[in-house]
Amino acid sequence: MTQPRDRSRFLPVCHQDMVDRGWDQVDFVYVVGDAYVDHSSFGMAIISRLLEARGFKVGVLCQPDWTDPESVCEFGEPRLGFLVSAGNMDSMVNHYTVARNHRSTDAYSPGGKMGLRPDRACVVYGNLIRRAFRHAPIILGGIEASLRRLAHYDYWCNSMRRSVLLDSAADLLIYGMGEHQIVEVAEALDAGLSVRDITFIDGTVYKTKSLEHVYDAVELPGWDAVRQGGEAYARSFAVQYANTDPFTGKRLVESYGEHEFVVQNPPSAPLSVEELDAVYRLPYARAWHPDYDAAGGIPALSEVRFSLTSNRGCFGECAFCALTFHQGRIVQARSHESLVEEARELAAEPGFKGYIHDVGGPTADFRAPACDKQLKSGACPGKRCLAPKPCKRLVADHGDYLQLLRRIRALPGVRKVFVRSGIRFDYVMADGAHGREFLDELAQHHVSGQLRVAPEHVSDAVLRVMGKPSHEVYERFVHEFQRATEAAGKEQYVVPYLMSSHPGSGLAEAVELAEYCRDMGFNPQQVQDFYPTPSTLATVMYATGLDPRTMEPVYVAKSRLEKALQRALIQYRDPKNRDLVEEALRRAGRTDLIGFGPKCLVRPKRPGDKDAPGGRPAAGKGRRTAKAAPHPKAAAAKPAPKRTKPPRANGHKGGIR
């Protein structure tokens, strides 16, 4: 990849860059845990370019040495304040696997090098800045801050933690995507307001010593109650989750004693089509900073360099996903003209070989709100749009997405347009007008051998907890896709993302999933073990044993052994898992699956035997052994590393990212 050598195409990253621009001081220093990639899939690029477009001077300070307070002094004290983000991913998800093992690479660092950002980056960076600049305003944002804005369960220390606003020594926190908020905050500071007086902006969280001027607020259980976890935390999260809509969301208050309170203002309004288009028209260099050339660049860019982000928000509401809590349920989409314009720019770039890797977002085929009322009255509190069955008000329509894909693939220089960020199969099946047409064109033009979708499980009991449709819907979808791919004269397969140990799944349900893999002849080489990341419904279930939507008990597999047993069952063919599979089957009372018959998962192990693989798959159409991809939404947020490729940044899960 040939990188631009002109540093002036990028915002300043050091004092000399600032001097070269003729600046004596920057307005904001953006301190971030990622390396600098000036591309619209990276939150730092959007926020910094948006501020630049409003006339503010921004210096970008990437991955400072957190052991040295002088590292945050590169630009001196900014005129208006410091912006702090962990980056496109939660720093703990970036560093650790679900088994709490340290990852070896960081796709958002030069050359993929691990160790250039600290654990809990928002907290560390905030305190580092406060030591060096006692009175400078500090504003947090990004996925890490957004999902930790109130008291939350932390999987890595297995305990409750306070709002990150308190632990980071910051003054203000922006949650959600952040474009509206950052401009309002910047203009308020520029007008001379103290950061302590900026308490009125939707989509922000502030701290106060008194509630004297806080009105119309819903009081959450206080820290003294929530810190124990259990029912108080489940009830608190239920209230938080019910107030994620910009039309109906209330102001929330969380107390930390008699004289310390964290106040969350209602969510910010969604961006209009025109506003979203304007965000993607900003003058991005669409490349990593030249300083990283010697290290080989930033691996995460390769995943999104030739992709288009067409939407944000998701009304799918999977329990294990943080999108509802971060981006919200109201889908916002870019215009066709904006996306076609960007596609033309991609086609003109050096290195473009005719392939657009994705046109999508959190869910590729969501191009409009779930129903007409959402942009007037918001999403219905306490109701779901898709699961367990589609709402009667749901407008399932792929017509707009079809027209968009047709326009892009017809552009000169574009050979193929892929859809890789995932489609919601139950939404396709609910579309009586364009569902079959969409599948026909998907199979003909937008899939390369394998279509990856996310049924997650086959047990309807587990699927209900997940917020997913019944397994029967997935089976009908697979049948329809096979019909479409045969009509296209191609050999293509549906590859399911599967998840083990999700709340609600015990060994019986794990065996049910293993039997499904056996019957389909499916041999998943990678399975996503449920990862309890901050501020998802499923994480609250994991922490409390309660479903916060109903306050009913939910079974949770917590021990390392049981999680290993559930995972091994799905990968029962791997000889290394043989003993674990037999143990799981015995515990589940399913010793009928230990034997030599065609339905057995493992053979009995005799003294002196080597590891024995599982039984053979049942014969039949489509019984193909395929490599399963890891789960696409495992880290809330934008996502944790899911393949050997860098985590996908489509969906722009950022705020001040």
XYZ file of N, CA and C in Angstrom, residues 102-220:
357
model
N -3.974 -12.730 27.545
C -3.550 -11.511 26.861
C -3.398 -11.783 25.370
N -3.994 -10.921 24.570
C -3.852 -11.058 23.125
C -2.422 -10.706 22.711
N -2.023 -11.212 21.568
C -0.646 -11.005 21.124
C -0.504 -9.838 20.164
N -1.601 -9.395 19.546
C -1.518 -8.296 18.588
C -2.631 -7.288 18.842
N -2.407 -6.077 18.359
C -3.371 -4.990 18.454
C -3.520 -4.393 17.056
N -4.650 -4.643 16.421
C -4.842 -4.216 15.033
C -4.889 -2.707 14.876
N -5.046 -1.984 15.969
C -5.130 -0.526 15.910
C -3.812 0.159 16.280
N -2.735 -0.601 16.316
C -1.417 -0.065 16.641
C -0.450 -0.309 15.488
N 0.611 0.483 15.383
C 1.557 0.328 14.278
C 2.114 -1.090 14.195
N 1.982 -1.679 13.010
C 2.482 -3.025 12.801
C 1.775 -4.087 13.607
N 0.639 -3.728 14.219
C -0.097 -4.678 15.053
C 0.539 -4.928 16.401
N 1.438 -4.052 16.824
C 2.160 -4.260 18.080
C 1.239 -4.109 19.279
N 1.310 -5.058 20.193
C 0.525 -5.004 21.426
C 1.295 -4.238 22.496
N 0.553 -3.596 23.396
C 1.159 -2.975 24.559
C 1.362 -1.478 24.471
N 0.812 -0.831 23.440
C 1.015 0.602 23.285
C -0.084 1.437 23.934
N -1.060 0.780 24.540
C -2.082 1.497 25.300
C -2.258 0.782 26.638
N -2.711 1.468 27.666
C -2.881 0.818 28.968
C -4.223 0.117 29.082
N -4.332 -0.791 30.043
C -5.645 -1.277 30.452
C -6.460 -0.093 30.970
N -7.775 -0.146 30.761
C -8.685 0.915 31.230
C -8.129 2.279 30.813
N -7.971 2.433 29.513
C -7.254 3.585 28.971
C -7.879 4.918 29.371
N -9.212 5.005 29.407
C -9.844 6.276 29.770
C -9.445 6.713 31.179
N -9.421 5.780 32.101
C -9.057 6.097 33.478
C -7.601 6.519 33.561
N -6.732 5.775 32.906
C -5.297 6.063 32.982
C -4.973 7.392 32.311
N -5.487 7.600 31.103
C -5.201 8.853 30.406
C -5.765 10.054 31.164
N -6.992 9.920 31.689
C -7.601 11.024 32.416
C -6.779 11.441 33.620
N -6.325 10.476 34.388
C -5.523 10.798 35.570
C -4.138 11.322 35.202
N -3.600 10.827 34.106
C -2.297 11.319 33.636
C -2.398 12.801 33.273
N -3.455 13.159 32.568
C -3.647 14.561 32.191
C -3.885 15.427 33.424
N -4.683 14.919 34.358
C -4.990 15.718 35.545
C -3.741 15.988 36.381
N -2.804 15.063 36.404
C -1.547 15.292 37.121
C -0.743 16.408 36.475
N -0.784 16.463 35.136
C 0.026 17.451 34.420
C -0.669 18.802 34.292
N -1.995 18.783 34.176
C -2.767 20.014 33.974
C -3.937 20.007 34.950
N -3.728 20.631 36.068
C -4.660 20.500 37.188
C -6.058 21.026 36.872
N -6.141 22.114 36.074
C -7.429 22.764 35.880
C -7.986 22.632 34.462
N -7.283 21.975 33.572
C -7.751 21.870 32.189
C -9.001 20.990 32.112
N -10.010 21.389 31.354
C -11.188 20.528 31.159
C -10.801 19.212 30.485
N -11.371 18.120 30.977
C -11.154 16.799 30.383
C -12.512 16.220 30.027
N -12.689 15.861 28.759
C -13.959 15.336 28.263
C -13.717 13.935 27.723
N -14.404 12.955 28.287
C -14.285 11.569 27.847
C -15.291 11.258 26.747
N -14.964 10.283 25.921
C -15.896 9.795 24.919
C -15.411 8.490 24.340
N -16.142 7.966 23.377
C -15.778 6.716 22.740
C -16.492 5.539 23.354
N -16.284 4.379 22.777
C -17.021 3.177 23.175
C -16.739 2.801 24.624
N -15.495 2.907 25.066
C -15.158 2.527 26.431
C -15.875 3.425 27.431
N -15.819 4.715 27.224
C -16.470 5.650 28.146
C -17.985 5.531 28.063
N -18.504 5.406 26.854
C -19.954 5.358 26.656
C -20.589 4.195 27.399
N -19.949 3.040 27.364
C -20.535 1.842 27.976
C -20.194 1.712 29.459
N -19.394 2.639 29.964
C -19.045 2.638 31.384
C -19.484 3.946 32.049
N -20.475 4.576 31.460
C -20.855 5.912 31.924
C -21.522 5.919 33.290
N -22.112 4.808 33.680
C -22.692 4.659 35.010
C -22.080 3.413 35.652
N -22.454 3.133 36.889
C -21.911 1.951 37.568
C -22.161 0.709 36.711
N -21.162 -0.162 36.616
C -21.244 -1.277 35.682
C -20.453 -2.468 36.216
N -20.843 -3.640 35.739
C -20.093 -4.852 36.074
C -18.875 -4.941 35.167
N -17.727 -5.241 35.771
C -16.473 -5.379 35.037
C -16.018 -6.831 35.094
N -16.051 -7.486 33.951
C -15.750 -8.908 33.863
C -14.314 -9.221 34.263
N -13.395 -8.299 33.961
C -11.971 -8.600 34.132
C -11.557 -8.581 35.596
N -12.246 -7.834 36.427
C -11.971 -7.883 37.863
C -13.116 -8.562 38.611
N -14.137 -9.004 37.870
C -15.282 -9.730 38.429
C -15.914 -8.960 39.592
N -16.152 -7.677 39.368
C -16.775 -6.855 40.404
C -17.423 -5.644 39.752
N -18.200 -4.920 40.534
C -18.801 -3.687 40.062
C -17.767 -2.564 40.113
N -17.877 -1.649 39.163
C -17.023 -0.473 39.146
C -17.875 0.785 39.044
N -17.347 1.881 39.563
C -18.053 3.149 39.518
C -18.085 3.705 38.089
N -18.865 4.747 37.910
C -18.840 5.464 36.637
C -17.408 5.842 36.295
N -17.047 5.649 35.033
C -15.694 5.984 34.586
C -15.445 7.484 34.701
N -16.504 8.272 34.729
C -16.344 9.710 34.891
C -15.661 10.045 36.213
N -15.964 9.291 37.257
C -15.363 9.531 38.571
C -13.933 9.003 38.634
N -13.722 7.800 38.151
C -12.399 7.181 38.282
C -11.349 7.821 37.376
N -11.780 8.512 36.331
C -10.839 9.094 35.370
C -10.439 10.521 35.699
N -11.078 11.116 36.695
C -10.843 12.525 37.049
C -11.279 13.472 35.942
N -12.140 13.015 35.037
C -12.637 13.858 33.948
C -13.777 14.739 34.443
N -14.123 15.739 33.628
C -15.183 16.680 33.985
C -16.510 16.353 33.316
N -16.460 15.782 32.142
C -17.660 15.572 31.340
C -17.458 14.321 30.499
N -18.554 13.630 30.208
C -18.497 12.417 29.390
C -19.535 12.531 28.288
N -19.130 12.255 27.082
C -20.038 12.195 25.934
C -20.323 10.728 25.648
N -21.608 10.367 25.616
C -21.951 8.986 25.283
C -22.696 8.947 23.953
N -22.668 7.769 23.338
C -23.252 7.647 22.010
C -22.249 8.038 20.945
N -22.758 8.366 19.757
C -21.877 8.618 18.621
C -21.156 9.950 18.697
N -21.791 10.976 19.242
C -21.052 12.140 19.687
C -20.966 13.350 18.795
N -21.440 13.284 17.542
C -21.250 14.442 16.662
C -21.989 15.682 17.165
N -23.257 15.531 17.529
C -23.986 16.683 18.043
C -23.337 17.227 19.308
N -23.019 16.307 20.222
C -22.522 16.727 21.537
C -21.185 17.443 21.459
N -20.256 16.917 20.665
C -18.916 17.501 20.667
C -18.940 18.930 20.145
N -19.789 19.195 19.161
C -19.893 20.557 18.639
C -20.498 21.480 19.691
N -21.546 21.028 20.375
C -22.169 21.858 21.410
C -21.211 22.118 22.569
N -20.467 21.098 22.974
C -19.506 21.273 24.061
C -18.408 22.243 23.645
N -17.876 22.066 22.445
C -16.800 22.935 21.971
C -17.263 24.386 21.897
N -18.462 24.613 21.379
C -18.966 25.980 21.259
C -19.257 26.595 22.624
N -19.711 25.777 23.586
C -19.949 26.285 24.940
C -18.640 26.699 25.600
N -17.610 25.872 25.463
C -16.307 26.225 26.025
C -15.736 27.458 25.335
N -15.898 27.527 24.033
C -15.384 28.662 23.275
C -16.091 29.962 23.659
N -17.348 29.846 24.092
C -18.113 31.022 24.513
C -17.741 31.477 25.919
N -16.886 30.703 26.586
C -16.410 31.102 27.898
C -17.055 30.393 29.067
N -17.928 29.440 28.796
C -18.542 28.696 29.895
C -17.517 27.785 30.551
N -17.612 27.678 31.858
C -16.801 26.702 32.572
C -17.323 25.310 32.270
N -16.437 24.337 32.192
C -16.875 22.973 31.923
C -17.819 22.482 33.010
N -17.693 23.014 34.220
C -18.589 22.613 35.316
C -20.008 23.109 35.116
N -20.176 24.098 34.240
C -21.510 24.638 33.975
C -22.162 24.018 32.750
N -21.459 23.124 32.092
C -22.034 22.477 30.896
C -22.795 21.235 31.361
N -24.010 21.469 31.803
C -24.845 20.406 32.382
C -26.124 20.201 31.580
N -26.234 20.841 30.431
C -27.515 20.943 29.733
C -27.535 20.263 28.373
N -26.476 19.573 27.999
C -26.364 19.024 26.645
C -26.796 17.565 26.633
N -27.767 17.251 25.785
C -28.213 15.863 25.644
C -27.047 14.988 25.183
N -27.044 13.745 25.659
C -25.978 12.826 25.277
C -24.703 13.021 26.058
N -24.799 13.698 27.220
C -23.619 13.883 28.064
C -23.919 13.432 29.484
N -22.847 13.182 30.238
C -22.926 12.792 31.646
C -21.997 13.725 32.421
N -22.485 14.261 33.528
C -21.652 15.143 34.335
C -21.765 14.749 35.804
N -20.881 15.280 36.617
C -20.906 15.000 38.049
C -21.211 16.290 38.798
N -21.861 16.139 39.934
C -22.248 17.302 40.712
C -22.285 16.937 42.192
N -22.130 17.946 43.031
C -22.179 17.722 44.478
C -23.573 17.947 45.050
N -24.483 18.447 44.225
C -25.837 18.736 44.696
C -26.834 18.524 43.567
N -28.044 18.102 43.922
C -29.117 17.920 42.937
C -30.079 19.104 42.938
N -29.638 20.208 43.525
C -30.520 21.373 43.672
C -31.062 21.853 42.331
N -30.231 21.777 41.279
C -30.649 22.287 39.976
C -30.923 21.169 38.970
N -31.043 19.951 39.445
C -31.353 18.816 38.571
C -32.859 18.557 38.629
N -33.520 18.620 37.504
C -34.976 18.489 37.478
C -35.389 17.296 36.604
N -36.594 16.835 36.816
C -37.197 15.765 36.005
C -36.292 14.544 35.885
N -35.617 14.201 36.950
C -34.678 13.081 36.887
C -35.263 11.838 37.540
N -34.875 10.679 37.003
C -35.204 9.394 37.600
C -33.996 8.954 38.413
N -34.201 8.665 39.682
C -33.082 8.291 40.543
C -32.859 6.784 40.494
N -31.666 6.402 40.113
C -31.279 5.000 40.067
C -30.858 4.535 41.457
